[in-house]
Structure formats: structure tokens, C-alpha cells
Amino acid sequence: MPSINRKSLLVILLVIALAAVLAMNWEVVALRPMLNILIVLYSGLAHNFGLTIVFLTIVVRLILLPLTLRQIRSTQRMQLLQPKIQEIQKKYAKDQKKLQEETSKLYSEAGVSTWGCVLPMAIQFPIWIALYQCIMRVMATNPEDLLALSQSLYSWPVVQGIVPLNQNFLWLNLAYPDSIFVLPILVAVTMWVQQKMMTSTTADPRQQQMNTMMLWMMPLMFGLFTLQFPSGLAVYWVTMNIVGIITQYFVTGWGGLRRGVAAPAGPKAIPATPDPKVVPEEAFPERKGSVDGKPGDKRQVTGGGDRSRSKKARSKQGGGRGRGSKKG
Amino acid sequence: MILLVVPLIGCTSVPLRGWSGSVEAEGIIYMGSMQGEVLAISPESRIVNHSFPQETVGEWRFVAGGAQGGGLFSCAAPVLVSIYGTPALSEGFVYIGTSLGKVYCLNATSGNERWAYPEEGSIGSIVGSPVVWNGIVYVGSSDGNLYAIDAETGQLKAGFADGGVFQTGDKIWSTPLVYDGIIYFGSFDHSLYAIDAETGDPVWGEPFETEGAIGSTPFILNGTVYIGSFDNSLYAIDAETGEGLWSFPGENWFWADPATDGETIYLGCLDGNLYAIDAETGQLRAGFADDGVFQTGGPIRSTPVLDGEVLVVASQDGKVYAIDKDSGERIWTRNLDSPIMAPLSLSGDTVHVHTHEHIIYALAISDGMIVWEFDTAE
């Protein structure tokens, strides 16, 4: 656990205070404003609720982009330090105090803070929940939900007469699951792609196993949710995922996705692969020249990109890093 | 993990229960329960708290359909059968619609099913009550259709509109009103329709348009049709021509049905106010409560009832209020500690209140004391 400097502590306290305020007045502070904004947008977007969900999701993601970028970059820096961390863990396995000191020192020298990953996520989280909940609430399909919705509307004329909303979008009734199963597939595929881009390799077999499980479990689970949930929610998830993929691409490139497709499964576990755009390799001079799945291996860093590699080679790689890492 | 939590906490759908009112005939009360059942209740048995149903005194229970899947985390709506409408009684039969889109005709004495429409499958969810007129059952559905069903056979009435079905542009949650051979009903497509009850032909050139969806039941008084809308307004419309006469603005939707003494309209609003409105002019009655407005602590979806000089109204704040109809002064208040959305109904010197905690109370109109109560979930 890295040490917390004063600035971080202040931010943490601020976030806790904000969370407490939100928890106490969730309805008033978060849900109602977003719900009414959603309805105003619906009014301006030709009464197309599907388009409104897409638009608002994109807008919110753009507003939160600085936080998202910060989170991605912090996560990436953390990943880059994994080999060093593992070295330290090995070295000081029997001395917890020293282990903690050295780890903190390493983080400090590299200018990395675990809070840099957690805080942006913590700040974004309530906003996503609010957006999610207000989509569910606005789609009120039964009398009880509609009655509850009537109490969440502001007295603005634009929102008063417009509810209930028109829920038809493309082939969908947004209040009901997609009957032709296109959305469940889209949700699962886009989520898998995003997860794959985000996942890094690690030498820790347990961590690697966890990553692999998450890579498959999450898309499958959300695909299953989509079979049962209102399709308006699935539109929200697909939009979230697509914007997430685009954001991730501009920060890290194809990341794990490219590695998963092109890189060979090395005999050893592949440590975290740095992103040259974010943290220069020069920051880790000891990696240079390493080969065969070790950090700094050009093929690993760039993802290889050898599209001429045979199908057989790709199939050998199978589930991507997952299989390779198990060997490690 | 965070993403896994999202669907769990995000399912904010309120559990469906329904809000059926009750209707009384020959000493038996008929109502829909919040468990998707139609009940025939004898007040005498409930006073002495006998086990339910006491078949010897005419009590019965009819289970209307069943669960419709529900899916993961019960987020897919609708989940269980719910009954929102009040049963309609005619010629010894009870007619009721369910949220799963079935209309049932039951023998009022035995509770046996006479027919169900449709026999197989379902139409859209039914929220309003059915009405029976001249051997025809009229019921609106969430599929946007008004169905005319032969009360004898349970088949669609040939000769009415398009094969017994009149189509609108959106859900029909409004209970139709049949008056003088004309059916008046509202739709979520913002329109109030007036159609011939025999043929289904429109009576007005164009339906009357409001700025919001219509979920309430129209009522008619002295040649004027009144309808509340989700655009926060109550409208008065010439029944013959369909021309708007006046509108009255509330501060939230009008979803409740009104009570009237022939001069004043007492109408609850989801803004928590009960308005006393002059039926002729659309103005608030100055001598009633606070300049024509009686405030409760919650939205009013329940229909008030008028018994002589006493007006009884219930609110989602869980309270039942008895008010002097002229002065608006409070006579008594009974706190039942449970939201009330179901319409109230009169039975002799008691008023029946169906709370959202599935209990039906009979309150004495004189002082609000509980005469009997019955948990319909028992």
C-alpha cells in the first residue's frame, strides 16, 4: 500500500464527503437532475428516446473524459511497474515492513499513486449509476413506475407533458428486451473488445487467471442481462462500450486486443506491456533488449501487428494471453 | 466488480401490485387483490374475522393467470399479474382485466370462469376497468386498442369498428365511459375519443387533443365531458361537438377520477392537492378549504367519494381524509400508514379503502373508525 500524501488525503476526504452527500440526497442531487435533462434532450431530439440515450451517454462520457484518461494512464503506469513490484515482493517476501517501504518508494519515484486509478473511478461511478437508473426510471412501463416518475419531474413545461416517452427505436421497444437478440450480442462483443484492450498481461498466474476469467465472464454476463433487461439499457451499455473502445484506442492503441490477436504465446509469462504513447520506454531502461516475452520485447510492446501470421499460430495462442500466461 | 454491481443496484423498478378498487352488490364486495386474484368478500365474515373464503356466505377467490417469467433480477416488466381496474358487475357476472392482457368473465356467485378473452395468448396490459353496456364489454389495453367483447360469448363484437377493435395511437389506461350510446375514453396518444358504442364510428370530427397523455377516466355532467391529462390540466369539453370549453391547471398530472355533487368537481392531483372546481366555469371554489384547495401529504391517484355532505379522499401519504364538501374543513383523518392509490368506494355508512400493503379497510364515514379490515394476501 503506497503512502498517501496530503493532497491525496484531501481528495479522498472530499470524495467521501461527496459520496455521503450523494447517499443522503441521491434522488435530489443525482437522479432527478439527470432524469429531467434526459427528458429535455428527448424533447430536442425529435422525441427519439434511443437517440437520446446514445447522445446523453456520449456527452456524459465526454464530460468525464479527463477522469477516464487519468484513470487509464494511472492504471497503465501501475501495470508498467508490475515487474519491479514482483521483484520487490520476491526480495522482501519475509519482511512486510520493508516490502511496503520499497513498494512505496518505487511508486513515489515513478510518480504513481494507486489513488490515481481509484479516485477517478470513484468519482465517475455515481454518475454512471445515476444515468443507468434514470434510463430505467424514464422507461416506466407499468403504472407504479409511471406514478413514481411523475414525482421526479421538474415543473418545467418541457418535461411535464412529454412523459411517457415514445419507446420505439429502430426495431426495438426500448422498454422490453430485444426480441431478435442483436443487442445481447452487441453488448457482449463490444464489452469483450473493451476488456481485451484494457487487460494487460502479468507474470502472476493468479492475476492472469482472474484477468482471463473477467475477460470472458463480464461480456457473457452482460449479454445474459441484456436478454432480460429493457433494450434501452442495452443501448446504453453498447454506447458506453463503443465510446470506451474509442477512448482506449486513442490512449493505448489496440492494447491487449492487438497482443491477443498477433503476439505469440511465449513460454514464459508476459509482464505488463507498456504503452509508448503514455510512459516512454526510457523510463525503464532495464527492460531494453529483453527478449522472448520479457518486458521491452518489441513484439510484445507493439503487439506485433504481423497480420501474415498463420491461423495456426493464432489458434495456438488461443484465448490470447490467458493460455500463454498459464504456462508461466 | 463495479460493473457487476451496476445491474443489481440499477434495477429500480417498483414492484407491481395493482390498485384495484372495489364494487359491492347484494352484500358482497368484488375487487382485485395485489396478488393477481379476484376476490368476493362478505363484510359480515370479515367483521368476525372468519378464514377466507367462506363459501357459504358467497366468498370466493379466483386466481387470474400467473407469473410471466420475470427474468433475471425480476427487472423485465411485467413480472406478475396485477389488477389495476375495478371489477365491473352486470347480470350476475364479474368482468375484470389484468396486467397480463386477459379479460375475465366470472360468475359472481361462484367465481367460476365463464370465459376469458383472448382464449389463447394475451392482448396488451390492461390498466383501466372494463365497462359493460348493452351486452358489450368495453376495455382499453396497452396495445392501444379499445376492445368490444360480447358479454355472453367472450368473442369480439362484430360490427364495432374494425372487427370489434378500435385502434388509437398509444396505450389506453383510461376506463371508458359509456353515456347515451357514446363511449368516451382517453389514450396516451394525448387524445380524448368519442365513438359510437354500437358501431365504433367517431362522433366528433377529430378527437380532442391535450398536451399530455390521458390516463384518467372521463366523466360527463350537464352535456360537458371532463378529462384530466398528464399535461397537468383538467379539460371541459362540449360533449356534442368536442370543442374545448375551459381548462384548469394543476401542478402535476391529473390521474385520479373525480367526485361531483353536480355543481362542483372534486378532483385529486398528483401534486397532492384536492381541487374543488366549479363545473360551469372551471374556477376554484373560493369558500372551500384554502381558496378551493385542500392539501394532503402525498400525490392523489385515488378517486374520492361523496356521501351527503362528507367528501372522503385518500392520498399516497397513507391517510384518509374526510372533509366537509362545502367548507373543505377536515372532519377526521385516519392514518393507515400505507400508500393509497386505489379508488375509494362507498358501501352503506362505510368507505372501502384498499391500501398498497394489500389490506382493505372499511372505515365508518362518520368518524373514520375501522369497522373491519382484511389482508387480501392471507
XYZ file of C-alpha atoms in Angstrom:
706
model
C 0.000 0.000 0.000
C 1.580 3.275 -1.044
C 1.750 6.147 1.373
C -0.811 8.888 0.968
C 0.362 12.433 0.644
C -1.595 15.380 1.955
C -3.091 16.265 -1.387
C -4.348 12.742 -1.942
C -5.774 12.650 1.544
C -7.684 15.836 0.907
C -9.062 14.473 -2.326
C -10.085 11.233 -0.624
C -11.859 13.129 2.135
C -13.558 15.274 -0.461
C -14.734 12.200 -2.333
C -16.000 10.590 0.879
C -17.876 13.785 1.764
C -19.315 13.914 -1.741
C -20.338 10.261 -1.514
C -22.060 10.918 1.807
C -23.978 13.865 0.363
C -24.958 11.773 -2.635
C -26.041 8.862 -0.491
C -28.246 11.098 1.613
C -29.788 13.025 -1.252
C -29.296 10.666 -4.146
C -32.720 11.328 -5.561
C -32.433 15.115 -5.402
C -28.752 15.588 -6.163
C -28.136 12.969 -8.816
C -31.169 11.186 -10.123
C -33.709 13.931 -10.663
C -31.398 16.380 -12.439
C -30.165 13.741 -14.837
C -33.641 12.374 -15.400
C -35.006 15.785 -16.306
C -32.047 16.540 -18.544
C -32.714 13.246 -20.299
C -36.306 14.268 -20.930
C -35.329 17.751 -22.158
C -32.883 16.138 -24.577
C -35.603 13.756 -25.709
C -37.734 16.769 -26.467
C -34.949 18.279 -28.552
C -34.065 15.058 -30.341
C -37.317 14.591 -32.204
C -38.837 12.530 -29.396
C -36.459 9.686 -30.155
C -35.582 8.044 -26.860
C -32.999 5.673 -28.331
C -31.109 8.569 -29.835
C -31.417 10.434 -26.549
C -29.808 7.575 -24.618
C -26.947 7.409 -27.131
C -26.469 11.176 -27.106
C -26.541 11.607 -23.336
C -24.226 8.657 -22.777
C -21.704 10.140 -25.203
C -21.992 13.604 -23.642
C -21.506 12.258 -20.130
C -18.551 10.173 -21.258
C -17.008 13.226 -22.892
C -17.507 15.300 -19.767
C -15.854 12.571 -17.747
C -13.105 12.075 -20.319
C -10.377 13.817 -18.291
C -11.098 11.489 -15.404
C -11.224 8.472 -17.690
C -7.894 9.391 -19.251
C -6.340 9.910 -15.875
C -7.614 6.552 -14.761
C -6.347 4.758 -17.864
C -2.952 6.353 -17.599
C -2.603 5.665 -13.909
C -3.597 2.062 -14.444
C -1.104 1.809 -17.209
C 1.708 3.213 -15.125
C 0.831 0.755 -12.407
C 0.993 -2.058 -14.897
C 4.373 -0.911 -16.063
C 5.713 -1.185 -12.574
C 4.487 -4.728 -12.068
C 7.809 -6.419 -12.894
C 9.600 -4.238 -10.390
C 6.915 -4.819 -7.811
C 7.212 -8.531 -8.266
C 10.955 -8.299 -7.845
C 10.466 -6.403 -4.617
C 7.861 -8.864 -3.448
C 10.244 -11.720 -4.042
C 13.125 -9.935 -2.443
C 11.306 -8.886 0.707
C 8.812 -11.720 0.988
C 9.674 -12.198 4.627
C 9.863 -8.555 5.636
C 6.479 -6.924 5.245
C 7.625 -3.565 6.543
C 10.492 -3.338 4.138
C 8.294 -4.603 1.359
C 5.857 -1.791 1.976
C 8.600 0.788 2.177
C 10.227 -0.316 -1.024
C 6.936 -0.507 -2.856
C 6.039 2.997 -1.739
C 9.440 4.213 -2.751
C 9.058 2.700 -6.179
C 5.644 4.270 -6.652
C 6.938 7.573 -5.416
C 9.947 7.529 -7.763
C 7.768 6.654 -10.710
C 5.230 9.308 -9.746
C 2.471 6.734 -9.454
C -0.335 6.580 -6.956
C -2.916 3.830 -6.609
C -5.368 6.569 -5.777
C -4.822 7.887 -9.273
C -6.649 4.798 -10.527
C -9.250 4.555 -7.830
C -10.314 8.168 -7.409
C -11.323 8.931 -10.987
C -13.282 5.691 -10.983
C -14.907 6.547 -7.659
C -15.952 9.944 -8.971
C -17.349 8.562 -12.208
C -19.159 5.681 -10.596
C -22.143 7.578 -9.095
C -22.650 9.415 -12.366
C -22.899 6.147 -14.292
C -25.276 4.724 -11.725
C -27.452 7.834 -11.921
C -27.541 7.671 -15.694
C -28.340 3.983 -15.563
C -31.096 4.412 -13.001
C -32.713 7.356 -14.724
C -32.864 5.443 -18.012
C -34.622 2.632 -16.151
C -36.974 5.034 -14.447
C -37.874 7.075 -17.502
C -38.879 3.952 -19.369
C -41.682 3.409 -16.845
C -43.831 0.734 -18.396
C -46.193 -0.008 -15.569
C -48.496 2.278 -13.603
C -46.446 2.197 -10.392
C -43.278 3.266 -12.214
C -45.126 5.994 -14.067
C -46.600 7.270 -10.834
C -43.130 7.340 -9.271
C -41.797 9.119 -12.354
C -44.413 11.846 -12.043
C -42.862 12.791 -8.711
C -39.381 13.103 -10.200
C -40.250 15.649 -12.858
C -39.410 19.309 -12.529
C -42.166 21.817 -13.132
C -40.543 22.841 -16.425
C -43.260 22.839 -19.100
C -40.980 20.937 -21.471
C -40.842 17.878 -19.215
C -44.354 17.924 -17.818
C -46.477 16.923 -20.772
C -43.962 14.799 -22.598
C -43.963 11.730 -20.357
C -44.498 8.847 -21.025
C -41.886 8.763 -23.746
C -42.095 7.135 -27.123
C -40.104 3.947 -26.651
C -39.783 2.799 -30.226
C -36.267 2.922 -31.640
C -35.168 1.113 -34.784
C -36.625 -2.389 -34.391
C -36.791 -2.091 -30.617
C -39.300 -1.260 -27.969
C -36.812 0.183 -25.503
C -38.852 -0.916 -22.505
C -38.580 -4.575 -23.443
C -35.703 -6.925 -24.285
C -34.526 -7.176 -27.875
C -36.589 -9.979 -29.380
C -34.104 -10.748 -32.163
C -31.046 -10.897 -29.868
C -28.925 -8.393 -31.782
C -28.296 -6.233 -28.729
C -27.172 -9.032 -26.401
C -24.550 -9.987 -28.992
C -23.512 -6.356 -29.482
C -23.220 -5.789 -25.747
C -21.145 -8.924 -25.272
C -18.849 -8.279 -28.250
C -18.207 -4.597 -27.511
C -17.598 -5.362 -23.872
C -15.195 -8.147 -24.744
C -13.277 -5.870 -27.097
C -13.024 -3.140 -24.499
C -11.996 -5.572 -21.787
C -9.439 -7.132 -24.085
C -7.946 -3.747 -24.943
C -7.697 -2.868 -21.282
C -6.266 -6.099 -19.971
C -2.572 -6.425 -19.586
C -0.500 -9.492 -19.144
C 1.047 -10.299 -15.854
C 3.547 -12.773 -14.512
C 1.289 -13.570 -11.605
C -0.612 -16.710 -12.641
C -3.453 -15.989 -10.256
C -3.841 -12.470 -11.569
C -3.637 -13.743 -15.107
C -6.317 -16.314 -14.407
C -8.505 -13.612 -12.916
C -7.968 -11.373 -15.956
C -8.906 -14.179 -18.307
C -11.984 -15.005 -16.300
C -13.105 -11.385 -16.277
C -12.427 -11.060 -19.966
C -14.989 -13.759 -20.710
C -17.283 -13.603 -17.721
C -18.192 -9.935 -17.964
C -19.312 -9.945 -21.598
C -21.173 -13.195 -21.085
C -22.944 -11.924 -18.018
C -23.911 -8.631 -19.574
C -25.043 -10.450 -22.685
C -27.306 -12.524 -20.455
C -28.547 -9.436 -18.622
C -29.433 -7.920 -21.964
C -31.626 -10.889 -22.794
C -33.773 -9.951 -19.831
C -33.401 -6.202 -19.358
C -35.159 -3.434 -21.265
C -33.315 -2.860 -24.523
C -32.943 0.846 -23.664
C -30.430 -0.248 -21.093
C -28.627 -2.360 -23.668
C -28.405 0.688 -25.947
C -26.763 2.493 -23.038
C -24.279 -0.344 -22.467
C -23.379 -0.627 -26.147
C -22.820 3.135 -26.378
C -20.728 3.095 -23.206
C -18.619 0.277 -24.583
C -18.105 1.820 -28.012
C -17.077 5.177 -26.565
C -14.854 3.287 -24.129
C -13.199 1.417 -27.002
C -12.568 4.648 -28.910
C -11.141 6.357 -25.823
C -8.966 3.386 -25.026
C -7.745 3.257 -28.614
C -6.598 6.859 -28.605
C -4.760 6.379 -25.327
C -3.253 2.933 -25.624
C -3.888 1.839 -29.192
C -5.376 -1.622 -29.581
C -3.584 -2.657 -26.403
C -4.375 -6.164 -25.291
C -6.562 -6.739 -28.304
C -3.633 -6.449 -30.680
C -1.443 -8.596 -28.482
C -4.223 -11.131 -28.218
C -4.504 -11.405 -31.972
C -0.909 -11.215 -33.031
C 1.536 -11.963 -30.292
C 2.814 -15.488 -29.812
C 2.263 -17.228 -26.542
C 5.669 -17.156 -25.017
C 6.984 -19.907 -22.907
C 7.058 -17.533 -20.013
C 4.504 -15.202 -18.639
C 4.482 -11.815 -20.280
C 4.852 -8.973 -17.883
C 2.946 -5.760 -18.245
C 3.310 -4.201 -21.629
C 3.953 -0.525 -21.582
C 2.348 1.919 -23.873
C 4.931 4.019 -25.591
C 2.480 6.891 -26.013
C 1.979 7.277 -22.332
C 5.057 6.159 -20.493
C 8.224 6.175 -22.501
C 10.320 3.072 -22.506
C 13.259 5.195 -21.406
C 11.652 5.332 -18.027
C 12.521 1.666 -17.680
C 15.982 1.319 -19.152
C 16.491 -2.089 -17.605
C 13.867 -3.522 -19.922
C 15.608 -2.608 -23.106
C 16.850 -5.517 -25.093
C 14.876 -8.079 -23.213
C 13.524 -10.821 -25.389
C 11.100 -13.626 -25.632
C 8.122 -12.301 -23.841
C 10.047 -10.233 -21.399
C 9.393 -6.554 -20.905
C 10.677 -4.376 -23.640
C 10.332 -7.011 -26.296
C 9.374 -5.000 -29.351
C 6.892 -7.622 -30.462
C 5.153 -7.546 -27.168
C 5.074 -3.796 -26.842
C 3.772 -3.043 -30.256
C 1.594 -6.082 -30.367
C 3.495 -7.496 -33.306
C 0.974 -6.461 -35.858
C 2.062 -9.282 -38.125
C -1.121 -9.945 -39.962
C 0.550 -12.569 -42.133
C 0.932 -14.885 -39.187
C -0.803 -18.134 -39.900
C -4.166 -19.048 -38.482
C -2.486 -21.998 -36.876
C -0.144 -19.721 -34.995
C -3.043 -17.600 -33.884
C -5.076 -20.570 -32.850
C -2.126 -21.845 -30.856
C -2.288 -18.647 -28.999
C -5.926 -19.404 -28.442
C -7.547 -17.341 -25.758
C -4.747 -14.837 -26.049
C -2.556 -14.105 -23.129
C -4.649 -16.258 -20.914
C -3.264 -19.515 -22.170
C 0.231 -18.257 -22.544
C 0.362 -16.937 -19.067
C -0.841 -20.149 -17.539
C 2.311 -21.738 -18.767
C 4.144 -19.152 -16.828
C -16.778 -5.975 -9.838
C -18.092 -2.456 -10.161
C -19.785 -3.266 -13.421
C -21.299 -6.342 -11.880
C -22.852 -4.254 -9.165
C -24.442 -1.875 -11.640
C -27.239 -4.110 -12.877
C -28.002 -5.216 -9.358
C -28.490 -1.773 -7.936
C -29.799 -0.309 -11.123
C -32.994 -2.254 -11.242
C -35.153 0.473 -9.819
C -38.456 -0.824 -10.998
C -41.152 -0.595 -8.339
C -42.759 -3.955 -7.506
C -46.054 -4.315 -9.303
C -49.102 -4.698 -7.122
C -52.022 -3.078 -8.848
C -54.583 -0.753 -7.324
C -57.960 -2.268 -7.872
C -60.948 -0.613 -6.282
C -63.974 -2.499 -5.050
C -67.599 -2.686 -6.074
C -70.465 -4.011 -3.987
C -73.577 -5.925 -4.995
C -76.015 -7.810 -2.784
C -73.803 -7.605 0.265
C -70.680 -8.926 -1.443
C -67.619 -6.838 -2.297
C -65.749 -7.666 -5.503
C -62.200 -6.489 -6.028
C -58.825 -7.386 -7.481
C -56.141 -8.225 -4.952
C -52.462 -7.303 -5.160
C -51.668 -10.981 -5.680
C -53.452 -11.081 -9.014
C -56.648 -12.592 -7.662
C -60.271 -11.570 -7.955
C -61.971 -11.744 -4.571
C -65.574 -11.842 -3.454
C -65.668 -10.714 0.157
C -68.515 -10.757 2.624
C -68.248 -7.873 5.110
C -70.076 -9.939 7.746
C -67.418 -12.627 7.602
C -64.649 -10.065 7.759
C -66.119 -8.385 10.850
C -65.916 -11.668 12.743
C -62.642 -12.461 11.027
C -63.508 -15.891 9.659
C -60.968 -17.645 7.492
C -61.202 -16.706 3.849
C -63.066 -17.653 1.735
C -66.315 -18.540 3.475
C -68.085 -20.126 0.545
C -71.333 -20.482 2.454
C -71.745 -16.701 2.531
C -70.717 -16.200 -1.084
C -66.983 -15.612 -0.696
C -64.582 -16.900 -3.309
C -61.158 -16.341 -4.768
C -60.240 -16.540 -8.446
C -56.594 -16.667 -9.476
C -56.184 -14.597 -12.615
C -53.336 -16.043 -14.642
C -49.854 -16.478 -13.243
C -46.296 -15.312 -13.394
C -44.886 -14.257 -16.726
C -41.299 -15.263 -16.225
C -39.768 -12.101 -14.862
C -36.237 -12.907 -15.913
C -33.010 -12.118 -14.141
C -33.439 -9.913 -11.092
C -37.129 -9.560 -11.948
C -36.400 -6.447 -13.972
C -38.374 -7.402 -17.045
C -41.817 -5.902 -16.806
C -44.475 -7.007 -16.254
C -43.424 -9.696 -13.802
C -46.534 -10.913 -12.034
C -50.155 -10.483 -12.858
C -51.548 -7.318 -11.333
C -55.042 -5.922 -11.304
C -55.432 -2.157 -11.612
C -59.025 -1.862 -12.694
C -62.112 -2.157 -10.570
C -64.344 -5.121 -11.483
C -67.473 -4.370 -13.467
C -70.693 -6.136 -12.472
C -73.517 -6.961 -14.830
C -76.269 -9.563 -14.896
C -74.671 -11.732 -12.217
C -71.221 -11.695 -13.775
C -67.959 -10.009 -12.814
C -65.686 -8.600 -15.537
C -62.053 -7.788 -14.869
C -58.881 -7.126 -16.880
C -55.332 -7.966 -15.813
C -51.873 -6.569 -16.427
C -51.084 -9.696 -18.433
C -53.649 -8.707 -21.010
C -56.580 -11.011 -20.271
C -60.204 -10.106 -19.699
C -62.152 -12.491 -17.489
C -65.846 -13.007 -17.078
C -66.619 -14.775 -13.796
C -69.816 -15.991 -12.231
C -70.487 -13.529 -9.397
C -71.907 -16.236 -7.158
C -69.365 -18.993 -7.596
C -66.314 -17.266 -9.023
C -66.191 -19.794 -11.853
C -64.750 -18.588 -15.117
C -67.295 -18.113 -17.858
C -64.865 -17.007 -20.487
C -61.509 -15.312 -20.928
C -60.543 -13.046 -23.773
C -58.395 -13.848 -25.614
C -58.714 -17.578 -25.042
C -55.084 -18.114 -26.028
C -52.277 -15.618 -25.548
C -52.995 -12.091 -24.443
C -53.678 -8.569 -25.576
C -51.700 -5.644 -24.141
C -51.628 -4.995 -20.434
C -54.975 -3.788 -19.052
C -54.867 -0.956 -16.520
C -58.316 0.629 -16.751
C -61.544 -1.032 -15.698
C -63.887 -2.743 -18.132
C -67.375 -1.337 -18.551
C -70.450 -3.245 -19.625
C -73.151 -1.637 -21.709
C -75.935 -3.228 -23.684
C -74.372 -6.692 -23.567
C -70.964 -5.473 -24.672
C -67.819 -5.301 -22.546
C -65.534 -2.391 -23.448
C -61.972 -2.440 -22.263
C -58.862 -0.475 -23.211
C -55.451 -2.062 -23.497
C -51.804 -1.036 -23.528
C -51.623 -2.191 -27.146
C -53.566 0.969 -27.999
C -56.834 -0.816 -28.776
C -60.291 -0.474 -27.322
C -61.905 -3.900 -27.432
C -65.635 -4.508 -27.658
C -66.344 -8.027 -26.425
C -69.669 -9.810 -26.445
C -70.554 -10.246 -22.761
C -72.262 -13.595 -23.493
C -69.686 -15.306 -25.626
C -66.420 -13.561 -24.891
C -65.882 -13.001 -28.630
C -65.116 -9.698 -30.283
C -68.242 -7.821 -31.251
C -68.691 -7.881 -34.993
C -69.850 -4.585 -36.417
C -67.924 -2.489 -33.912
C -65.081 -0.533 -35.524
C -62.593 -2.898 -37.145
C -63.808 -6.369 -36.148
C -64.562 -5.327 -32.582
C -61.370 -3.330 -32.136
C -60.940 0.449 -32.215
C -57.339 1.465 -32.634
C -55.629 4.537 -31.144
C -52.053 5.736 -31.357
C -50.884 4.627 -27.914
C -51.757 2.861 -24.668
C -55.274 3.068 -23.296
C -55.130 3.098 -19.488
C -58.303 5.116 -19.184
C -61.559 3.446 -18.183
C -64.135 4.069 -20.924
C -67.270 5.986 -20.054
C -70.435 4.989 -21.888
C -73.072 7.681 -21.879
C -76.077 7.991 -24.104
C -74.736 5.474 -26.607
C -71.347 7.140 -26.889
C -68.062 5.852 -25.496
C -65.623 8.460 -24.204
C -62.089 7.384 -23.389
C -58.585 8.807 -23.334
C -55.362 7.441 -24.749
C -51.652 8.006 -24.182
C -51.642 9.490 -27.682
C -52.923 12.664 -25.916
C -56.430 12.326 -27.342
C -59.885 12.003 -25.890
C -62.079 9.931 -28.190
C -65.841 9.920 -28.529
C -67.131 6.983 -30.570
C -70.462 5.367 -31.201
C -70.892 2.459 -28.770
C -72.601 0.273 -31.388
C -70.510 0.916 -34.453
C -67.276 2.390 -33.160
C -67.646 5.338 -35.550
C -66.133 8.611 -34.314
C -68.730 11.079 -33.073
C -66.534 14.138 -33.199
C -64.777 15.221 -36.376
C -61.439 14.879 -34.635
C -60.580 13.531 -31.185
C -59.995 16.223 -28.567
C -56.264 16.812 -28.208
C -54.496 17.645 -24.934
C -50.820 18.378 -24.417
C -50.200 15.193 -22.472
C -51.098 11.527 -22.206
C -54.502 10.718 -20.767
C -54.706 8.048 -18.089
C -57.807 9.118 -16.198
C -61.442 8.301 -16.786
C -63.657 10.935 -18.384
C -66.910 11.909 -16.731
C -69.896 13.778 -18.006
C -72.061 16.407 -16.373
C -74.745 18.551 -17.974
C -73.557 17.971 -21.520
C -69.919 18.588 -20.708
C -67.195 15.946 -20.724
C -64.343 16.440 -18.253
C -60.977 14.794 -18.581
C -57.731 15.120 -16.647
C -54.448 14.899 -18.507
C -50.750 14.318 -17.790
C -50.175 17.865 -19.056
C -51.333 18.986 -15.577
C -54.716 20.193 -16.814
C -58.346 19.306 -16.385
C -60.335 19.980 -19.548
C -64.023 20.677 -20.032
C -65.267 19.721 -23.497
C -68.622 20.105 -25.180
C -69.927 16.527 -25.345
C -71.737 17.155 -28.608
C -69.120 18.951 -30.633
C -65.837 18.000 -28.964
C -64.915 21.681 -28.601
C -62.850 22.666 -25.551
C -64.679 24.946 -23.115
C -62.077 25.627 -20.451
C -59.072 24.070 -18.796
C -57.913 24.147 -15.226
C -54.197 23.966 -14.382
C -52.816 21.806 -11.576
C -49.185 21.454 -10.560
C -48.783 17.843 -11.618
C -50.685 15.205 -13.566
C -54.378 14.553 -13.184
C -54.688 10.792 -12.990
C -57.488 10.352 -10.460
C -61.163 10.273 -11.302
C -63.311 12.972 -9.713
C -66.310 13.082 -7.408
C -69.039 15.610 -8.029
C -72.227 16.935 -6.432
C -73.468 18.218 -9.778
C -72.029 21.700 -9.319
C -68.537 21.222 -8.034
C -65.891 18.841 -9.286
C -63.648 17.432 -6.550
C -60.529 16.209 -8.221
C -57.287 14.924 -6.757
C -53.974 15.697 -8.430
C -50.542 14.109 -8.231
C -49.346 17.424 -6.763
C -51.047 16.320 -3.529
C -53.947 18.771 -3.761
C -57.645 18.109 -3.903
C -59.196 20.841 -6.021
C -62.794 21.979 -5.746
C -63.596 23.338 -9.193
C -66.773 24.995 -10.365
C -68.085 22.658 -13.085
C -69.504 25.550 -15.067
C -66.625 27.993 -15.054
C -63.538 25.988 -14.231
C -62.690 28.336 -11.372
C -61.666 27.211 -7.900
C -64.428 27.369 -5.299
C -63.306 30.185 -3.010
C -65.151 29.014 0.107
C -63.634 25.538 0.047
C -60.591 24.938 2.282
C -57.684 27.152 1.264
C -59.133 29.067 -1.698
C -60.536 25.926 -3.255
C -57.545 23.717 -2.496
C -57.286 21.033 0.172
C -53.732 19.861 0.691
C -52.733 16.295 1.540
C -49.264 14.943 2.201
C -48.862 12.919 -0.977
C -49.956 12.545 -4.590
C -53.636 11.769 -5.076
C -54.332 8.958 -7.532
C -57.262 7.570 -5.633
C -60.796 8.576 -6.587
C -62.626 10.451 -3.808
C -66.185 9.614 -2.823
C -69.011 11.865 -1.743
C -71.538 10.770 0.854
C -74.074 13.522 1.503
C -72.052 16.418 2.855
C -68.915 14.388 3.511
C -66.189 14.104 0.945
C -63.639 11.337 1.578
C -60.285 11.422 -0.151
C -57.175 9.254 0.208
C -53.612 10.090 -0.629
C -50.301 8.372 -1.152
C -49.281 9.750 2.238
C -51.245 6.808 3.643
C -54.016 8.946 5.097
C -57.727 9.075 4.503
C -59.323 12.498 4.941
C -62.996 13.247 5.500
C -63.848 16.821 4.547
C -66.942 18.933 4.587
C -67.793 19.277 0.908
C -68.804 22.912 1.197
C -66.263 24.382 3.580
C -63.407 21.969 2.963
C -62.946 21.686 6.721
C -61.430 18.482 7.940
C -63.857 16.220 9.809
C -61.439 13.406 10.570
C -58.193 11.899 9.331
C -57.292 8.227 9.505
C -53.652 7.291 9.043
C -53.392 3.825 7.517
C -49.596 4.013 7.144
C -49.601 2.694 3.617
C -49.852 4.500 0.267
C -53.332 4.530 -1.198
C -53.736 4.576 -4.964
C -56.894 2.508 -5.395
C -60.184 4.348 -5.846
C -62.377 4.585 -2.771
C -65.857 3.128 -2.798
C -68.923 3.621 -0.667
C -70.828 0.828 0.988
C -73.669 1.906 3.267
C -72.146 4.008 6.018
C -68.610 2.816 5.375
C -65.970 3.674 2.833
C -63.698 0.940 1.463
C -60.004 1.715 1.198
C -57.550 -0.667 -0.498
C -54.025 0.237 0.616
C -50.809 -0.619 -1.168
C -49.971 -3.015 1.666
C -52.774 -5.230 0.284
C -55.207 -4.545 3.118
C -58.761 -3.454 2.530
C -60.306 -1.357 5.290
C -63.926 -0.460 5.878
C -63.931 2.914 7.640
C -67.007 4.452 9.230
C -67.818 7.621 7.321
C -68.960 9.303 10.495
C -65.696 9.107 12.439
C -63.129 7.172 10.398
C -63.015 4.232 12.805
C -62.056 0.884 11.298
C -65.185 -1.275 11.096
C -63.303 -4.218 9.652
C -60.119 -4.914 7.792
C -58.922 -7.781 5.664
C -55.449 -8.653 4.459
C -56.029 -9.830 0.906
C -52.619 -11.543 0.870
C -53.702 -14.005 3.551
